Coordinates of C-alpha atoms and ligand atoms in Angstrom, one line a residue:
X1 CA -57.8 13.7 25.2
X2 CA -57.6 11.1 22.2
X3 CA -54.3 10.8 20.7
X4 CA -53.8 10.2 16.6
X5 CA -51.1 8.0 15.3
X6 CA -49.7 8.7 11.9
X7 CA -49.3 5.7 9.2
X8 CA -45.3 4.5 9.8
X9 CA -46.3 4.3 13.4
X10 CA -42.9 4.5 15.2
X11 CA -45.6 3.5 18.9
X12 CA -44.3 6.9 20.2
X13 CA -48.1 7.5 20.4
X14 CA -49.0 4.6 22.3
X15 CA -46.3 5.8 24.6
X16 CA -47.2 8.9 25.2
X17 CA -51.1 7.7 26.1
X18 CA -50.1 5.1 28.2
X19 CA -48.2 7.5 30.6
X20 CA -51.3 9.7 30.9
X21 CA -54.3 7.5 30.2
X22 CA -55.9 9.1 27.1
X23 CA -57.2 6.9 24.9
X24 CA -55.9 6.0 21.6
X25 CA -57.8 7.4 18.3
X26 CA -58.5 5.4 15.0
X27 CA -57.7 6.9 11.2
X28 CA -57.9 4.9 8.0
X29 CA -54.5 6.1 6.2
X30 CA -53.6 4.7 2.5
X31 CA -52.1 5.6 -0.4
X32 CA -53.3 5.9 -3.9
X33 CA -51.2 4.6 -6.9
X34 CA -49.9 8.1 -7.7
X35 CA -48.8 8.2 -4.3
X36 CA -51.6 10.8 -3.0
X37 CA -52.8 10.0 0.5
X38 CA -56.0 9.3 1.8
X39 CA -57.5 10.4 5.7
X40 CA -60.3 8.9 7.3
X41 CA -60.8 10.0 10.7
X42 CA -62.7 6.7 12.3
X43 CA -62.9 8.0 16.1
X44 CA -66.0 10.3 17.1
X45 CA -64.3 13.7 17.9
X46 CA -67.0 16.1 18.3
X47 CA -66.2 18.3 21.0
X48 CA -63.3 16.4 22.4
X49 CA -59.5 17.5 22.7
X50 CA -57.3 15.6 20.2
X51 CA -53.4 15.2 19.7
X52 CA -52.0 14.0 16.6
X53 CA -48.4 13.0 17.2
X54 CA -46.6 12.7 14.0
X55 CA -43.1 13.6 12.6
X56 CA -42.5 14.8 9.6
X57 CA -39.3 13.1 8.3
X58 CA -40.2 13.7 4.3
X59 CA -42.8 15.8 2.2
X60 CA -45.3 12.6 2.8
X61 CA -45.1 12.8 6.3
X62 CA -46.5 16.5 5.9
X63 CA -49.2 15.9 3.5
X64 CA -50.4 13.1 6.2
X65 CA -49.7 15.4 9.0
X66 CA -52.0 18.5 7.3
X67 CA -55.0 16.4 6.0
X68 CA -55.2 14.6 9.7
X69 CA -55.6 18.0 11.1
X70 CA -57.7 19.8 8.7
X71 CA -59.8 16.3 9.0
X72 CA -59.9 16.1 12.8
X73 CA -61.5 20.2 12.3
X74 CA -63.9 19.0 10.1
X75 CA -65.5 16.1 12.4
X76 CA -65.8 18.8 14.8
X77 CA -62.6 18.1 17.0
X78 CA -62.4 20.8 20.4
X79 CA -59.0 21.7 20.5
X80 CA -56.2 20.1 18.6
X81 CA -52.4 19.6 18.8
X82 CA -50.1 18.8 16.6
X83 CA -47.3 17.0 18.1
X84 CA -44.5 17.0 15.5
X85 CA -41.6 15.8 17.4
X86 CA -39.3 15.9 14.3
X87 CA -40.4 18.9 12.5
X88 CA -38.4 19.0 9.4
X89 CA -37.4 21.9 7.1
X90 CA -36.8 24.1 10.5
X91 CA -33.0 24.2 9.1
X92 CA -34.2 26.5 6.2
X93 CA -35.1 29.5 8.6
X94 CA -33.0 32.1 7.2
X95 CA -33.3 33.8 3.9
X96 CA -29.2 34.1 2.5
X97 CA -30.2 35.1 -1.0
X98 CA -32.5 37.1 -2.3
X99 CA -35.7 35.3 -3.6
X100 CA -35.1 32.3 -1.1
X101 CA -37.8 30.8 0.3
X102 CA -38.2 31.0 4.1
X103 CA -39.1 27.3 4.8
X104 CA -39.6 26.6 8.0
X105 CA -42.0 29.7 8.4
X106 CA -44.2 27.9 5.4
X107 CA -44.5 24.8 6.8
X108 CA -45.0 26.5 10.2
X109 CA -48.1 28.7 8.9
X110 CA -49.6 25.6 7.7
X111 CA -49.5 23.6 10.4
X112 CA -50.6 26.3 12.0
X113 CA -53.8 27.3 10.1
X114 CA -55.1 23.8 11.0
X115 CA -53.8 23.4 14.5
X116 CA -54.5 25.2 18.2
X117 CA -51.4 24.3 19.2
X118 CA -47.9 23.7 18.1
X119 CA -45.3 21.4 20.4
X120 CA -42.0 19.5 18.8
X121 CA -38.8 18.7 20.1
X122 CA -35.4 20.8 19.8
X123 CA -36.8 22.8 16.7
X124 CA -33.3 23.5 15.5
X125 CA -33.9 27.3 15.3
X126 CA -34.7 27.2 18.9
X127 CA -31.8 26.8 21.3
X128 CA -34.1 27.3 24.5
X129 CA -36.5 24.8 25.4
X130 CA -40.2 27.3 25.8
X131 CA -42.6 29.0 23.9
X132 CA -41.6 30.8 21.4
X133 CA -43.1 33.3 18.9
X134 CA -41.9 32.4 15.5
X135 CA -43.7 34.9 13.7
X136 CA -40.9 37.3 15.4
X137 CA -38.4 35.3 14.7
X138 CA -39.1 35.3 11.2
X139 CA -39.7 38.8 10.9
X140 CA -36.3 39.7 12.5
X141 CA -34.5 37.1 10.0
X142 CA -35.8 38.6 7.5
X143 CA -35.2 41.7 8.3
X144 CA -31.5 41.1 8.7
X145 CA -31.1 39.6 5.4
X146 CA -32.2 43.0 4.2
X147 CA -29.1 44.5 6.1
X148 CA -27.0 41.9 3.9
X149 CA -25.9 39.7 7.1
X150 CA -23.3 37.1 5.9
X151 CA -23.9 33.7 7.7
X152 CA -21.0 34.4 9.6
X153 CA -23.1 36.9 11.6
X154 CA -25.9 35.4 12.4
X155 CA -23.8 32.8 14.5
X156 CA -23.2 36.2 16.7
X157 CA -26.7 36.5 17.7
X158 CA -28.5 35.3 20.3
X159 CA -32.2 34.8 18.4
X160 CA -33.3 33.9 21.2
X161 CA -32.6 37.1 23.4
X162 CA -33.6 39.0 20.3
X163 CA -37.1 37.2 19.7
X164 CA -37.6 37.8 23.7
X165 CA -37.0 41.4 23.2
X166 CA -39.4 42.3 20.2
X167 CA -42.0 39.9 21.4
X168 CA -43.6 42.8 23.0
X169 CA -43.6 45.1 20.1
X170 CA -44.4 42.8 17.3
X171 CA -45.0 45.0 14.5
X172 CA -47.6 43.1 12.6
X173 CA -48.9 41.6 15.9
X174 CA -48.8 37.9 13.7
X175 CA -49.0 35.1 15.9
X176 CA -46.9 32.0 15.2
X177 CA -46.5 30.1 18.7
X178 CA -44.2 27.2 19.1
X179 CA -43.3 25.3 22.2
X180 CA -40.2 23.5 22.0
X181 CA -39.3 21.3 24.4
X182 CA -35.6 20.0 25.5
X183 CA -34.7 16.5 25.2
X184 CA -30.9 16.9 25.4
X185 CA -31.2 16.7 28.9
X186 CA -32.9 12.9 28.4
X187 CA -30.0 11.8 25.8
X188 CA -27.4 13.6 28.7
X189 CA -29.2 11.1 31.2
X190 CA -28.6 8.3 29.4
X191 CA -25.1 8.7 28.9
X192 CA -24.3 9.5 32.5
X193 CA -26.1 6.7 33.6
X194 CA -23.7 4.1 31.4
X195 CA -20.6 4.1 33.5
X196 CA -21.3 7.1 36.5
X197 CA -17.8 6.5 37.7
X198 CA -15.7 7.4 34.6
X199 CA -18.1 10.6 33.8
X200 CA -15.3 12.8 35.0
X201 CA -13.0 11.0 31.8
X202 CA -16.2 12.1 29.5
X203 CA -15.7 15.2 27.2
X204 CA -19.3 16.1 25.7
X205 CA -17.7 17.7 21.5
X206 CA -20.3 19.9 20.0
X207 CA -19.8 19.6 16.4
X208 CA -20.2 23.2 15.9
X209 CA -21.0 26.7 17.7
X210 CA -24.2 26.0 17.2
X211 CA -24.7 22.8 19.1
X212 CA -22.3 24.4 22.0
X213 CA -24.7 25.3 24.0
X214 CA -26.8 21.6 24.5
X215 CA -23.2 20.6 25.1
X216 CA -23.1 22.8 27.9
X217 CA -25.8 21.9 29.3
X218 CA -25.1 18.0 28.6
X219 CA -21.8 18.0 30.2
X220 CA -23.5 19.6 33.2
X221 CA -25.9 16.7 33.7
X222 CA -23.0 14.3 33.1
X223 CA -20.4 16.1 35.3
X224 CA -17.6 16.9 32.6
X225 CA -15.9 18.7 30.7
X226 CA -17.0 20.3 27.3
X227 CA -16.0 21.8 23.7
X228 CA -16.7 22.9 20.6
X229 CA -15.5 22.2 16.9
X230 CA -15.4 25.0 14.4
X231 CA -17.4 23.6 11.2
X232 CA -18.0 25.6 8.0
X233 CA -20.5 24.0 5.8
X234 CA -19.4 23.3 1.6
X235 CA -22.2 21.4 0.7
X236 CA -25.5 19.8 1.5
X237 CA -23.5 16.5 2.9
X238 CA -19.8 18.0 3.4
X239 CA -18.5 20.0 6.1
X240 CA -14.8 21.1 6.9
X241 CA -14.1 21.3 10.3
X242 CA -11.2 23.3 11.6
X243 CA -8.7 20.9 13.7
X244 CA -8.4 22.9 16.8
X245 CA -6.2 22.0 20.2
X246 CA -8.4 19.6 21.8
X247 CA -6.7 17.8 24.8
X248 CA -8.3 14.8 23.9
X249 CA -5.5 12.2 24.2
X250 CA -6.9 9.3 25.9
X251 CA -10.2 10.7 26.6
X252 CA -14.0 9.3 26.5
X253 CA -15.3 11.7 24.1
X254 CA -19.4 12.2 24.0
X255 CA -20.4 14.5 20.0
X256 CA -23.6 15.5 20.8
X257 CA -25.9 17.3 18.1
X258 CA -29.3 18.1 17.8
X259 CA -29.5 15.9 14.7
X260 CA -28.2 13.6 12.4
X261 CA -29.3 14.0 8.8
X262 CA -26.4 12.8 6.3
X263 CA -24.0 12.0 9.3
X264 CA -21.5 14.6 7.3
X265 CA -21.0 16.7 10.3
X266 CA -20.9 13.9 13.0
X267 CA -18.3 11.5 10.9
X268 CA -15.7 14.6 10.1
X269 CA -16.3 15.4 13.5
X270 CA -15.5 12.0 15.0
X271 CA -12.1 11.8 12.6
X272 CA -11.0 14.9 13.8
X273 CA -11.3 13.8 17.3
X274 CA -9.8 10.4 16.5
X275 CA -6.8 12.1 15.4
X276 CA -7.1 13.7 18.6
X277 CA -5.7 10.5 20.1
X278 CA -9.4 10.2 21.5
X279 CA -9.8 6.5 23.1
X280 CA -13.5 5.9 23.1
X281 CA -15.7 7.7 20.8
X282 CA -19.5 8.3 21.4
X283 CA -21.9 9.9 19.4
X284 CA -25.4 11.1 20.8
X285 CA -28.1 12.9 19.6
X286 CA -32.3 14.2 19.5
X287 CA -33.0 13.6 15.6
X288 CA -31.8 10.3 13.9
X289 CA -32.5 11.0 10.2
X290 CA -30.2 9.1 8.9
X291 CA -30.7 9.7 5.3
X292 CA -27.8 8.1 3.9
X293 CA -28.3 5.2 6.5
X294 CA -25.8 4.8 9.5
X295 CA -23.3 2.2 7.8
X296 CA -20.7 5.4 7.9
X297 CA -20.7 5.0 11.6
X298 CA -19.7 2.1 12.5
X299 CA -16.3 2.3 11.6
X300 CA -16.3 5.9 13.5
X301 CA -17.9 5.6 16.4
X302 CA -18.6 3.2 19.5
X303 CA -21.9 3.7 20.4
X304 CA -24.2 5.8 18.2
X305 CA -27.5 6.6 19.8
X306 CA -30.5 9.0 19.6
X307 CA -34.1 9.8 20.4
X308 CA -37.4 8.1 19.5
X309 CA -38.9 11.4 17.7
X310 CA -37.9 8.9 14.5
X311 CA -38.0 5.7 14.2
X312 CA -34.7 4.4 13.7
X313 CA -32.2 1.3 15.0
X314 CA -30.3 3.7 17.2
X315 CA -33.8 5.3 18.4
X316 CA -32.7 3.5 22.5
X317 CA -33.5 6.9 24.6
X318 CA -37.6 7.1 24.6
X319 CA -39.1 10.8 25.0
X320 CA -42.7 9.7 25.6
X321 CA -42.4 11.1 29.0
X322 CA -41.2 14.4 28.1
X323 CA -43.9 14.8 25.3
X324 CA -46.4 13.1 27.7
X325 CA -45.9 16.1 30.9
X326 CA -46.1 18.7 28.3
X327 CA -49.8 17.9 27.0
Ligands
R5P401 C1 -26.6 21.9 11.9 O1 -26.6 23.1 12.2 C2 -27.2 20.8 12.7 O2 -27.0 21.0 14.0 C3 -26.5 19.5 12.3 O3 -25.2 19.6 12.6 C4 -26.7 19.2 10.9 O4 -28.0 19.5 10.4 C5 -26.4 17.8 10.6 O5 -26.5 17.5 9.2 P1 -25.7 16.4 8.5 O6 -25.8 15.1 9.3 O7 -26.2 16.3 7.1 O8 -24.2 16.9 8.5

């Protein structure tokens, strides 16, 4: 298999390669002065499998990640993967007004259309690591917003159970397949491996209901105990979260999300728990965005630290190897 960097190289690629020996592929990316991109695939693909691993952190990364594809097709590629570890827009997956767009499905079908097959990391509409069919998913979203579903209800279904139950009788047989694969369990690792005596003392904090069950499954690796906090969303960077008895007096408290994008959620999260009488605060988690930077944190937190599916300053836990077995 040859393997295809994106520009912005974060050497997750490189990674990946070197823990199964394929061989590293060559594009000529640039940028024209009105900021439209330019592919060049330099490798000879004809006939040969090929992996691009790129995330998509902004509309750019996109635009990169489609022409590579649709290029790597052209010169005659065999089969080809797109290996989006950060797939953005995937929070957009449910339609709450009429007329909205369903964004993670668009950006889905055209990956799609130019790829064979699909693998990221903790898609945030997936809670399950597996492969999925989002085409049901979508269907089913949609179809609930035609019931007029408040978001209130959606957090009482498990999409999940329900995609696994009308996989079978997809109505418009549309295919749409996604595998998502499950780095909590790497981030869990790495906290459990800090100070494996005091684990007990750790309480893994999902910031929401939503991130309650990676907490689960977290505290489980670690050997602790486990909650949730009960967040409402008010705007695209503020979240209330309801203060709730949390016997966290004294405690080693882990917040672990699937992602960090503004750091809203995680820094009212961390206050709350401060006023907890919490002693040590950490904050973990798969997607370092970060896109109003990670100055917020230091003054909340003791050790902020996520995956390498971006490049960031806190990106210390590597997922090479988990991307690297699934290929
Ligand atoms: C929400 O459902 C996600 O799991 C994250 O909690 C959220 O996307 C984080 O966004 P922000 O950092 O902007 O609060």
């Amino acid at each position: 298999m040859i393997i295809f960097d994106g520009s912005k190289s974060s050497g997750l690629a490189e990674k990946i390669a070197s823990f199964r020996d394929f061989r590293l592929g060559e594009l000529e990316i640039k940028q024209f002065p009105d900021s439209e991109i330019y592919v060049r695939v330099l490798s000879d693909v004809e006939n040969k499998e090929c992996a691009v691993v790129k995330s998509t952190r902004n509309n750019d990364d996109i635009i990169e990640l489609l022409l590579i594809l649709d290029a790597l097709g052209d010169c005659g590629a065999k089969k080809i993967t797109a290996v989006i570890p950060y797939l953005s827009y995937m929070r957009q997956d449910k339609r709450f007004n009429r007329g909205e767009a369903l964004s993670a499905r668009t950006i889905l079908k055209l990956i799609n259309n130019l790829s064979d097959r699909i693998i990221t990391v903790n898609c945030h509409f997936l809670n399950k690591e597996g492969t999925f069919n989002a085409a049901c998913y979508f269907d089913l979203t949609s179809k609930f917003f035609q019931k007029d579903m408040t978001s209130d209800s959606f957090d009482n279904i498990d999409f999940n159970e329900k995609i696994k139950e009308i996989e079978g009788n997809n109505s418009n047989n549309s295919k749409l397949i996604i595998e998502n694969l499950d780095a909590f369990p790497v981030v869990a690792k790495y906290f459990a491996g800090k100070n494996n005596e005091n684990n007990k003392k750790i309480v893994v904090i999902a910031p929401d209901k939503g991130a309650l069950n990676h907490a689960k499954r977290a505290a489980e690796i670690i050997g602790c105990e486990f909650d949730y906090l009960e967040k409402t969303r008010l705007s695209g960077d503020e979240v209330k979260i309801k203060t709730k008895k949390l016997a966290l007096k004294d405690r080693d408290v882990l917040i672990l999300d699937d992602m960090i994008s503004t750091g809203g959620t995680i820094c009212t999260a961390a206050k709350v728990i401060k006023k907890s009488g919490a002693r040590k605060i950490d904050i973990g988690c798969v997607h370092g965005v970060f896109s109003k930077g990670t100055k917020m944190f230091e003054k909340t937190s003791d050790e902020l630290v996520c995956t390498n599916t971006l490049d960031a300053k806190a990106s210390r836990i590597d997922v090479s190897g988990l991307i690297a077995a699934a290929l």
